[in-house]
Amino acid sequence: MDRRSFLIGTTAVGALMVAGNGLALAQEAEGSVPDLTQFPRNETVIVHNPEGIIRNPGWFNLWAVGAGNGTSNGLHNLTTDTLWFIDPDAGIEGASENAIYNSLAADTWQYNEDFTEMTVPLKQGIYWSDGVEFTADDVVFTVQKQASTPGTPYNGAFSVQVAEVTAPDKYTVHFKLNAPNSRFHTLFSVRWTAAWIMPKHIYENVEDILSYEANPPVSLGPYTLHSYDPNGTWYIWEKREDWERTAMGMIAEPKPRYIIYRNNISTDNRLIEIRNGNLDMVHDLTPEGTFSVVQQDDQIQGWFPGFPYAHPDPTLVMAIFNHQDPKFQDKRVRWALALMLDARAMSMASYRGAATLSAISVPPTGTHPRDYHGPLQDFLIDYEIDTGTSKIKPYDPDIGLQIADMVRPQFGDAVPTEEEAVRNAFGYGWWKQNIPAAEELLTAAGFTKSGNQWMMPDGQPFEFSVMVPQEGVVNRLGVIIAQTWAQNGIGATAEVDADTWGRQRVGNYEVNIAWAVETWGGHPDLSFFMDSYHSAYVAEPGESQPDRNWMRWKDPRLDEIIEKIRGIDFNDPKGIEYGHDFVKLHLEEMPNIPIMAYNVFSIQSNRYWTGWPDANNNYANPVTNWSNGRYIFTQISPVEGAS
C-alpha cells in the first residue's frame, strides 16, 4: 500500500515547513526527508509511522473528524493528554498500577455507589506549551464543546451520557451521568487513543473549530512541533524546555531531544533504512522480512528474543460468521467448521509459523495469559462436545509445542525450548483437527453429503464466501481456511475485497476473516469489546453495526454477563470471574472461531538507542502508532559513543 519513499539524505528541491514561521528550506518535494546532519543521533529517535500519504499535512486539530490529517505522526503520541492511560502490556513498574497510569488525573476514577456520578482529582503543576496552566476548566470545556458540536470525535458519547460536568475547584472535575455507567472513565482512558483534552484558552476563541487547523498545535505533552514536510511524509518534534511540567515528564524525562516520525515508507525501504541507521523503530514488517533482518543484524531486535519475534497485539483474528444468515445459526455447524481447521496449517500459511494461537475469545497477549489462558487450561483440556454420535475432548494443549518443533529445523536456536516460553510465543493450545467429529456434528444438524459436497437441511449445497483483505497475513489465513473447508466438502471460496471492514459493518458478508475482539491488553477487564456485544446494539440486516459485534450474536446469557460487568468497578476482581463466564459461554456457542493474535512484526535498532521494551521487559507495546508508546521515550537511552 505504501508508495516508494526516498532515503534520508536524498537531496533535491522542495520545502521544509518550520512550525509557526513559514520558513522554507531546500528539500525533495515528493517523499522528502529532513537533513539528518541537523539532528545528532544521540539526541534523535527516528520512528516509522505506518500511516500512508497524509493528505492534509498542515492540519493538527484532532477534534475535527475526517480532516485528512496525520494522527500517529507524533501528534497523538507526543502532544496530547487525557486523564488515564491503560497499557497494552505491563506498564512501567512504579509508574503504573495494573497497567493503569494516572496521567492528568491525580488518582483513579471515583464513582458514587450506583455509578451515576464520577469525580476526578487532577494533578497540579501541568502546563500547556504556551505557558497556560492546565486546569479542570479544560476538561469541562472539552466535554461541553464536543457534546454540542457534531463532527467532533466524542460528540455522541458525551451528548448521550453526560448530564452535567462541572469544576468544583481548579483541580477537580465532577460528572453527572444520564444513566449508571461503571465504565464511563474509559472514554478518558487511552488504549490506542481516547478523549484528548482541549486547550480551552485556544478553542474558546475559535468560531468554527471544525475548520481550524491548529498549526502549530499547542501541546500538553513534552514535545512541540519543530517542522514538517509539506508533502506529509515526515514530522519532527522537539522536547519542551519545561518538559517536567507535563504528566509524562512527572514520570521521567523523555530522553530524545528530537523525535522524527516518517510515514509512507515501503516495506522494502523500512528494511533498508533501519539497516542504514535511518530508522530506530519500525512499526511492522512482513514475517519473512523480520526473520531476515534479525538474523543479518544483531543490533536489531523483535519482541521475543528469538522466533517468532512479533508482538502479539491485544486483538484477536477470527473467522466471523454472520449470524443473520440462516446458514450459521446452528452452533453445531459453527463447531463443525472449527473442527475441520488445522491450527498448524493456519499458522504456517499466515505467519510462516510465527502465530500466537488462542482457542478462547481473549487475545493471548499482555497480562491475559496470566488471567485467562493459564487458569482455564484444565477447563479446556477437560472440555467435552457431544456430536450427537460420540463425545469428544477437542482441545490440544500442545499444538504450540508442535509448531515450535516444525520451525526449529529452519530457525534452530532462535526457537525457544522452555515450555512456558513456547506457550507465550506460540499460544497455549488450539482445537485438534477432527474431520469425523465435524461430520457427525453436521449430520446431527440435518446436513447430508452428496458425493463430496455437504448439503444443507433444505437440500441446497452448503456454500459460502470467505471474505479476506487484499494482502498480508490475514489474507493468507483466510485463503487456507477456505481451502481447508473446501477440501472437506464445504463450498467455501475466498473472496478478496478492498472494503472488508465497510462490508462487515453493514452485514454484507457470510464469513469474514478479521477481528471482533480488542482488549486493553495489560488490564483484565474485557468490557472494551464485550460491552458492544449486548443485544441492544445489534443492528437490523443491512444497517450499520456498532463496533466489534460484527457477527451480530445475540444471547440473553451474554447480556446477563455484560450487565454484571457494568455493575462492578473496573478493578473489581469479579471482573475476571465474569470474564471466565464469557469465555465458557463463547466456547459453548462458538459464535466465531478465535484463531490467533494479530501479531505485529515491530522491530527496533540498538545502534543508537537501547532500552526498548520486549517480552522480558514488557513495560510498553512496541508498535509505533499507539499513543501509549510515548512512555518508551522515558525508558530508552542513547548508546555510548553514538552521535
XYZ file of C-alpha atoms in Angstrom:
643
model
C 0.000 0.000 0.000
C 2.950 2.386 0.617
C 4.465 4.112 -2.387
C 8.221 4.140 -2.652
C 9.854 6.709 -0.360
C 13.261 8.261 -0.755
C 16.101 7.512 1.623
C 17.108 10.006 4.275
C 19.855 12.201 2.993
C 18.469 12.462 -0.564
C 18.966 15.951 -1.945
C 16.604 17.806 -4.263
C 14.240 20.736 -4.100
C 11.011 21.403 -2.269
C 10.118 22.946 1.035
C 10.555 22.131 4.695
C 7.893 23.861 6.747
C 9.125 25.094 10.118
C 6.380 25.388 12.692
C 4.988 28.815 13.248
C 7.147 30.875 10.871
C 6.696 29.545 7.326
C 10.454 29.201 6.762
C 11.270 27.174 3.647
C 14.450 25.155 3.207
C 15.604 23.251 0.134
C 14.343 19.690 0.214
C 12.935 16.977 -2.020
C 9.294 17.681 -2.925
C 7.870 14.169 -3.109
C 8.927 11.719 -0.429
C 11.134 14.428 1.062
C 13.036 13.841 4.272
C 14.937 16.093 6.664
C 18.673 16.591 6.576
C 19.855 14.442 9.469
C 23.033 16.461 9.899
C 20.843 18.923 11.822
C 19.856 16.247 14.325
C 22.584 14.423 16.293
C 21.700 10.740 16.519
C 22.409 10.610 20.248
C 19.650 13.205 20.640
C 17.274 11.987 17.930
C 14.983 8.972 17.629
C 13.567 8.221 14.178
C 10.249 6.380 14.105
C 8.379 4.665 11.283
C 4.760 5.832 11.236
C 2.567 3.257 9.441
C 0.243 5.891 8.005
C 0.420 6.245 4.242
C 0.144 9.558 2.429
C -1.144 12.266 4.771
C -3.467 14.295 2.558
C -3.697 17.360 4.792
C -0.223 17.558 6.351
C -0.607 21.030 7.887
C -3.694 20.117 9.921
C -3.098 19.487 13.650
C -6.625 19.775 15.061
C -7.509 16.344 16.454
C -11.021 17.464 17.419
C -12.364 17.573 13.854
C -13.230 14.225 12.280
C -12.234 13.429 8.704
C -9.833 16.292 8.048
C -7.274 14.111 6.258
C -4.569 14.842 8.804
C -1.968 12.582 10.331
C -2.564 11.089 13.762
C 0.291 8.733 14.597
C 2.780 11.184 13.091
C 3.690 12.262 16.621
C 0.569 14.369 17.090
C -1.360 11.972 19.304
C 1.835 10.311 20.502
C 3.650 13.348 21.896
C 1.396 16.425 22.210
C -1.903 15.135 23.590
C -3.007 14.004 27.028
C -6.042 12.857 28.934
C -6.926 11.538 32.365
C -5.566 7.978 32.245
C -3.590 5.555 30.094
C -4.016 1.758 30.172
C -1.022 -0.040 28.757
C -1.460 -2.994 26.373
C 1.362 -4.678 28.271
C 2.508 -4.454 31.899
C 3.297 -0.744 32.114
C 6.341 0.845 33.776
C 6.891 -0.613 37.228
C 6.301 2.000 39.903
C 4.654 4.428 37.474
C 1.540 2.376 36.761
C -0.652 0.004 38.714
C -2.455 -2.852 36.998
C -1.158 -1.233 33.781
C -3.074 1.989 34.597
C -1.270 5.331 34.529
C -2.774 8.342 36.250
C -1.888 10.901 33.603
C -3.688 14.238 34.020
C -5.696 12.678 36.851
C -4.083 12.601 40.284
C -5.800 9.322 41.122
C -8.091 6.743 39.591
C -11.767 7.467 38.930
C -14.080 7.942 41.906
C -17.680 6.833 41.349
C -20.643 7.112 43.667
C -22.381 3.917 44.773
C -24.631 3.495 41.737
C -22.117 4.732 39.113
C -24.221 7.751 38.152
C -21.544 10.279 39.173
C -17.772 10.390 38.752
C -15.276 12.689 40.423
C -11.740 13.171 39.122
C -8.945 14.895 41.062
C -6.392 16.466 38.724
C -2.641 16.834 39.008
C -1.300 20.292 39.716
C 1.625 21.958 38.022
C 0.862 20.843 34.440
C 1.122 23.468 31.704
C 0.324 23.797 28.036
C 3.330 24.518 25.838
C 2.365 28.212 25.569
C 2.679 28.610 29.354
C -1.020 28.471 30.287
C -1.804 26.164 33.204
C -3.921 23.056 32.618
C -6.962 23.059 34.933
C -10.381 21.497 35.385
C -11.787 24.192 33.097
C -10.049 22.493 30.153
C -11.766 19.176 30.919
C -15.177 20.797 31.339
C -14.726 22.717 28.083
C -13.656 19.545 26.239
C -16.824 17.710 27.229
C -19.250 20.568 26.739
C -17.781 21.716 23.422
C -17.779 18.240 21.885
C -21.233 17.393 23.258
C -22.613 20.459 21.480
C -20.584 20.098 18.268
C -21.473 17.347 15.764
C -18.392 16.319 13.811
C -16.145 16.087 16.873
C -14.872 12.642 17.923
C -16.832 12.297 21.167
C -19.969 14.211 20.259
C -22.160 11.106 20.513
C -20.654 9.712 23.706
C -20.696 12.994 25.601
C -24.089 14.213 24.397
C -25.774 10.906 25.282
C -24.007 10.005 28.508
C -23.224 13.275 30.290
C -25.997 15.122 32.097
C -23.669 17.683 33.645
C -19.952 18.332 34.002
C -18.610 20.920 36.440
C -15.389 22.088 38.066
C -15.979 22.383 41.849
C -12.471 23.829 42.057
C -9.431 24.395 39.886
C -8.227 20.790 40.163
C -11.426 18.741 40.417
C -13.919 17.645 37.761
C -17.344 16.237 38.589
C -19.575 14.351 36.159
C -23.269 13.556 36.493
C -24.364 10.843 34.083
C -27.698 10.201 32.434
C -27.577 6.533 33.461
C -25.352 4.283 35.601
C -22.092 3.504 33.830
C -19.165 1.939 35.698
C -17.031 2.239 32.538
C -17.603 5.921 31.783
C -13.987 6.645 32.702
C -12.794 4.549 29.763
C -13.717 7.411 27.429
C -10.753 9.209 29.035
C -8.517 6.104 29.221
C -6.086 5.608 26.355
C -5.804 2.231 24.714
C -4.853 3.399 21.241
C -6.437 6.795 21.681
C -9.101 8.413 23.904
C -10.874 11.715 24.541
C -7.966 14.148 24.352
C -8.307 17.268 26.473
C -8.696 20.509 24.542
C -6.929 23.779 25.424
C -9.879 25.939 26.406
C -7.909 29.175 26.090
C -7.324 28.398 22.388
C -10.576 26.835 21.209
C -12.972 29.106 23.089
C -11.780 31.861 20.758
C -12.262 29.805 17.571
C -15.583 30.462 15.836
C -15.689 27.154 13.939
C -13.459 24.512 15.494
C -14.132 22.098 12.620
C -12.355 24.396 10.157
C -9.483 25.344 12.483
C -6.196 23.675 11.503
C -4.283 24.421 14.759
C -0.960 24.924 13.026
C 1.227 24.820 15.068
C -0.583 22.860 17.803
C -0.442 23.880 21.454
C 0.932 20.838 23.233
C 0.019 19.287 26.568
C 2.757 16.687 26.126
C 6.530 17.054 26.456
C 7.143 17.801 22.759
C 6.203 20.585 20.362
C 6.245 20.761 16.584
C 9.675 21.639 15.164
C 8.963 21.244 11.442
C 7.173 19.054 8.937
C 7.175 18.064 5.285
C 4.518 19.989 3.311
C 4.018 16.797 1.306
C 3.161 14.958 4.508
C 5.907 12.309 4.703
C 7.691 13.319 7.925
C 7.216 15.335 11.104
C 9.847 16.498 13.601
C 9.084 17.175 17.270
C 11.353 18.875 19.802
C 11.389 18.374 23.569
C 9.984 21.262 25.551
C 12.392 23.100 27.832
C 9.741 22.751 30.543
C 9.075 19.048 29.858
C 8.855 18.427 33.606
C 5.614 20.462 33.634
C 3.811 17.663 31.777
C 2.200 14.492 33.101
C 4.678 12.326 31.203
C 7.579 14.403 32.490
C 6.414 13.788 36.050
C 7.109 10.077 35.457
C 10.559 10.538 33.943
C 12.389 12.718 31.482
C 11.890 11.686 27.858
C 15.427 11.137 26.631
C 15.422 12.223 22.955
C 15.646 15.920 22.232
C 14.130 15.287 18.812
C 11.708 12.632 17.600
C 11.181 12.258 13.860
C 8.165 10.367 12.518
C 8.454 9.140 8.925
C 5.474 7.711 7.046
C 4.707 6.333 3.587
C 7.752 4.039 3.579
C 7.506 0.801 1.618
C 8.221 -2.476 3.393
C 11.481 -2.937 1.483
C 12.658 0.572 2.315
C 11.911 0.071 6.012
C 14.416 -2.776 5.981
C 16.981 -0.660 4.131
C 16.509 2.344 6.374
C 16.814 0.547 9.697
C 19.932 -1.258 8.455
C 21.368 2.116 7.359
C 20.671 3.690 10.742
C 17.959 5.980 9.400
C 15.178 4.405 11.467
C 15.258 3.316 15.102
C 11.735 1.920 15.344
C 9.772 0.150 12.616
C 6.070 -0.365 13.196
C 5.753 -3.545 11.156
C 7.369 -5.759 8.554
C 6.373 -8.970 6.851
C 7.208 -12.146 8.778
C 9.794 -13.025 6.137
C 11.395 -9.579 6.311
C 11.650 -9.772 10.079
C 13.183 -13.242 10.052
C 15.783 -11.996 7.587
C 16.793 -8.732 9.236
C 17.152 -10.039 12.794
C 19.387 -12.829 11.525
C 21.537 -10.439 9.464
C 21.893 -7.628 12.020
C 22.467 -8.447 15.686
C 21.693 -4.826 16.643
C 18.049 -5.285 15.593
C 15.539 -6.844 17.964
C 11.932 -8.018 17.918
C 9.534 -8.503 20.807
C 10.687 -12.031 21.552
C 14.463 -12.615 21.699
C 14.037 -15.349 19.100
C 11.382 -16.819 16.852
C 8.558 -15.725 16.401
C 9.885 -12.185 17.178
C 6.489 -10.456 16.717
C 4.471 -8.665 19.379
C 1.002 -10.219 19.919
C -1.399 -7.321 19.609
C -4.365 -7.204 22.052
C -6.531 -8.015 19.056
C -7.825 -11.469 18.114
C -8.075 -12.600 14.499
C -11.015 -14.955 13.935
C -13.427 -16.426 11.443
C -16.516 -14.255 11.905
C -19.887 -15.769 10.979
C -22.846 -13.590 10.030
C -25.494 -14.775 12.497
C -28.240 -13.113 10.483
C -27.505 -15.630 7.736
C -29.504 -18.855 8.384
C -26.501 -20.948 7.342
C -24.672 -20.097 10.543
C -27.415 -20.005 13.162
C -26.832 -23.551 14.461
C -23.884 -23.806 16.835
C -23.257 -27.388 15.691
C -22.464 -26.037 12.238
C -20.114 -23.426 13.655
C -18.324 -26.010 15.788
C -18.102 -28.396 12.812
C -16.357 -25.706 10.786
C -13.945 -25.100 13.678
C -13.051 -28.783 13.964
C -12.250 -29.004 10.252
C -9.409 -26.490 10.622
C -5.759 -27.367 11.167
C -4.026 -24.905 13.513
C -0.582 -25.872 12.279
C -1.513 -25.234 8.644
C -3.090 -21.868 9.529
C -0.006 -20.776 11.461
C 2.384 -21.773 8.702
C 0.301 -20.267 5.885
C -0.336 -16.921 7.575
C 2.665 -16.140 9.767
C 5.112 -18.792 8.497
C 4.763 -20.438 11.911
C 5.045 -17.213 13.917
C 1.402 -17.110 15.014
C 0.329 -16.882 18.662
C -2.754 -19.092 18.829
C -5.785 -18.673 21.071
C -8.646 -21.152 21.341
C -10.609 -18.756 23.569
C -12.086 -15.380 22.746
C -9.362 -13.424 24.562
C -6.110 -12.350 22.862
C -3.041 -14.238 24.157
C -1.176 -11.025 24.902
C -0.325 -8.588 27.675
C -1.451 -9.970 31.030
C -4.245 -12.134 29.582
C -2.269 -15.399 29.708
C -1.948 -14.816 33.466
C -5.662 -14.076 33.962
C -7.350 -16.226 31.312
C -5.318 -18.667 29.223
C -3.293 -20.167 32.048
C -6.114 -20.534 34.630
C -8.505 -22.007 32.030
C -6.165 -24.717 30.741
C -7.650 -27.514 32.880
C -11.161 -26.471 31.835
C -10.159 -26.545 28.173
C -8.397 -29.899 28.434
C -11.495 -31.443 30.032
C -13.959 -29.624 27.753
C -16.285 -32.086 26.041
C -18.544 -31.863 22.987
C -21.433 -34.194 22.218
C -21.511 -34.588 18.440
C -24.794 -36.491 18.504
C -22.893 -39.708 17.828
C -19.942 -39.531 20.211
C -18.395 -37.382 22.907
C -15.005 -35.843 22.222
C -12.455 -33.684 24.007
C -11.382 -31.348 21.194
C -8.638 -29.305 22.852
C -4.944 -29.941 22.210
C -2.754 -28.085 24.725
C 0.426 -28.966 22.831
C -0.207 -27.525 19.371
C 2.100 -24.587 20.106
C 4.859 -27.013 21.035
C 4.258 -28.899 17.788
C 4.560 -25.720 15.704
C 7.760 -24.794 17.529
C 9.149 -28.207 16.549
C 8.072 -27.615 12.932
C 10.022 -24.347 12.596
C 13.043 -25.393 14.654
C 14.868 -27.080 11.729
C 14.854 -23.746 9.881
C 15.428 -21.333 12.765
C 17.412 -23.503 15.154
C 18.336 -21.958 18.479
C 16.179 -18.898 17.755
C 13.131 -21.035 18.606
C 12.510 -21.276 22.362
C 12.618 -24.696 24.008
C 11.406 -23.944 27.547
C 7.709 -24.840 27.714
C 6.443 -21.579 29.229
C 8.382 -19.537 26.666
C 6.942 -21.657 23.846
C 3.376 -21.179 25.131
C 3.846 -17.412 25.441
C 5.216 -17.220 21.905
C 3.109 -19.794 20.048
C -0.015 -19.934 22.211
C -1.400 -22.243 24.856
C -3.213 -24.612 22.518
C -5.979 -24.946 19.950
C -8.509 -27.467 18.662
C -7.466 -30.792 17.177
C -8.432 -31.156 13.559
C -11.160 -33.808 13.778
C -12.946 -34.378 10.476
C -15.071 -37.345 11.700
C -16.388 -35.292 14.634
C -17.124 -32.352 12.318
C -19.103 -34.635 10.019
C -21.056 -36.040 12.974
C -21.991 -32.502 14.047
C -23.161 -31.582 10.543
C -25.190 -34.769 10.333
C -26.785 -34.020 13.719
C -27.691 -30.565 12.371
C -29.625 -32.177 9.480
C -26.933 -31.891 6.812
C -26.342 -34.676 4.312
C -23.500 -35.464 1.979
C -23.873 -35.878 -1.772
C -20.590 -37.227 -3.060
C -18.032 -34.860 -1.550
C -20.492 -31.964 -1.194
C -22.285 -31.193 2.046
C -25.955 -30.281 1.567
C -27.973 -28.128 3.963
C -31.227 -29.399 5.544
C -33.190 -27.639 2.772
C -31.324 -29.675 0.138
C -29.207 -26.782 -1.128
C -25.401 -27.040 -1.285
C -23.623 -25.673 1.781
C -21.765 -22.875 0.020
C -20.483 -19.500 1.153
C -17.697 -16.983 0.576
C -14.870 -16.238 2.989
C -14.073 -12.537 2.758
C -10.392 -11.599 3.057
C -8.356 -8.411 2.605
C -6.274 -7.873 -0.491
C -2.920 -8.855 1.016
C -0.992 -9.704 4.164
C -1.168 -12.362 6.847
C -4.963 -12.150 7.245
C -5.380 -12.704 3.514
C -3.152 -15.773 3.675
C -5.007 -17.061 6.727
C -8.409 -16.693 5.049
C -7.262 -18.440 1.898
C -6.008 -21.515 3.786
C -9.226 -21.610 5.838
C -11.403 -21.542 2.708
C -9.227 -24.191 1.070
C -9.426 -26.467 4.121
C -13.208 -26.236 4.266
C -13.431 -26.857 0.508
C -11.232 -29.942 0.800
C -13.738 -31.349 3.291
C -16.897 -30.915 1.239
C -17.845 -27.335 2.110
C -18.439 -24.995 -0.826
C -16.216 -22.288 0.605
C -14.363 -19.835 -1.627
C -12.041 -16.991 -0.664
C -13.361 -13.591 -1.750
C -10.786 -10.809 -1.867
C -12.203 -7.347 -1.222
C -10.674 -3.919 -0.653
C -13.503 -2.886 1.681
C -13.859 -5.805 4.074
C -14.420 -3.548 7.084
C -17.088 -1.490 5.356
C -18.966 -4.582 4.204
C -18.633 -6.201 7.601
C -20.154 -3.156 9.284
C -23.376 -3.411 7.274
C -23.514 -7.227 7.392
C -22.745 -7.662 3.702
C -20.751 -10.875 4.103
C -21.116 -14.549 5.019
C -17.803 -15.310 6.737
C -15.097 -12.698 7.246
C -11.539 -13.142 8.485
C -10.899 -10.179 10.745
C -11.239 -9.405 14.451
C -14.229 -8.837 16.687
C -12.206 -8.780 19.914
C -9.949 -5.966 21.116
C -8.901 -5.634 24.749
C -6.925 -3.298 26.970
C -4.161 -5.916 26.973
C -2.480 -5.012 30.250
C -5.721 -4.961 32.266
C -8.048 -7.970 32.731
C -11.292 -6.058 32.121
C -12.934 -7.254 28.884
C -15.540 -4.523 28.534
C -13.584 -2.781 25.774
C -15.119 -5.252 23.342
C -17.703 -7.094 25.424
C -19.966 -4.160 26.168
C -20.616 -3.740 22.449
C -21.777 -7.379 22.325
C -25.000 -6.537 24.187
C -28.048 -7.472 22.147
C -29.371 -3.923 22.466
C -26.732 -2.833 19.968
C -27.402 -5.478 17.296
C -28.476 -3.779 14.089
C -31.068 -4.962 11.611
C -29.793 -6.655 8.430
C -28.230 -4.092 6.104
C -27.903 -1.431 8.797
C -24.608 -0.267 10.265
C -23.464 -2.376 13.226
C -21.673 -0.622 16.115
C -18.080 -1.700 16.569
C -16.992 -5.228 17.388
C -20.079 -7.474 17.493
C -19.671 -7.905 13.750
C -21.243 -11.392 13.863
C -24.418 -9.841 15.393
C -24.540 -12.517 18.075
C -27.490 -12.384 20.464
C -27.813 -14.419 23.669
C -29.639 -13.479 26.895
C -26.896 -15.214 28.878
C -24.357 -12.947 27.219
C -26.439 -9.885 28.097
C -26.553 -11.056 31.707
C -22.756 -11.304 31.927
C -22.337 -7.875 30.321
C -24.798 -6.316 32.748
C -22.965 -7.871 35.697
C -19.719 -6.312 34.462
C -21.424 -2.950 34.053
C -22.446 -3.135 37.706
C -18.959 -3.551 39.192
C -15.898 -1.351 39.376
C -13.296 -1.595 36.629
C -10.727 -3.025 39.067
C -13.085 -5.403 40.881
C -11.594 -8.960 40.851
C -15.061 -10.241 39.978
C -14.398 -8.887 36.505
C -12.036 -11.801 35.832
C -14.660 -14.246 37.130
C -17.246 -12.792 34.767
C -14.651 -12.869 32.003
C -14.241 -16.600 32.572
C -18.020 -16.965 32.362
C -17.935 -15.217 28.991
C -15.164 -17.487 27.705
C -17.138 -20.587 28.690
C -20.327 -19.310 27.064
C -18.387 -18.453 23.935
C -16.967 -21.983 23.831
C -20.423 -23.471 24.118
C -21.814 -21.352 21.291
C -18.715 -20.748 19.115
C -20.284 -17.570 17.614
C -16.997 -17.004 15.795
C -13.802 -19.036 15.663
C -10.939 -17.389 17.594
C -7.656 -18.223 15.915
C -4.656 -16.082 16.770
C -3.412 -12.731 17.988
C -2.798 -10.111 15.353
C 0.971 -10.351 15.629
C 2.820 -7.183 14.668
C 6.400 -7.582 13.477
C 7.723 -4.433 15.132
C 11.490 -4.133 15.314
C 13.920 -1.716 16.945
C 17.587 -0.956 16.380
C 20.102 -0.773 19.230
C 22.613 1.047 17.054
C 21.925 4.491 18.523
C 19.380 3.828 21.292
C 18.778 0.975 23.706
C 16.288 0.001 26.417
C 13.403 -0.906 24.091
C 10.523 -2.969 25.507
C 10.464 -6.692 24.813
C 8.885 -9.871 26.135
C 11.303 -9.938 29.083
C 10.897 -6.242 29.876
C 7.313 -5.727 28.776
C 6.740 -2.204 30.028
C 5.111 -0.997 26.773
C 3.686 -2.002 23.421
C 6.441 -1.512 20.795
C 4.138 -0.652 17.882
C 4.661 2.952 16.887
C 1.144 4.202 16.160
C -0.326 3.626 19.637
C -0.325 6.707 21.820
C 0.667 4.517 24.789
C 4.062 4.103 23.160
C 5.060 7.571 24.389
C 6.335 6.043 27.631
C 9.060 4.215 25.702
C 10.866 7.516 25.265
C 11.322 7.818 29.050
C 12.980 4.388 29.279
C 15.445 4.341 26.382
C 18.980 5.735 26.475
C 21.467 6.744 23.785
C 24.209 4.227 23.091
C 27.517 5.465 24.460
C 29.638 6.867 21.682
C 26.742 7.181 19.222
C 26.399 10.559 17.553
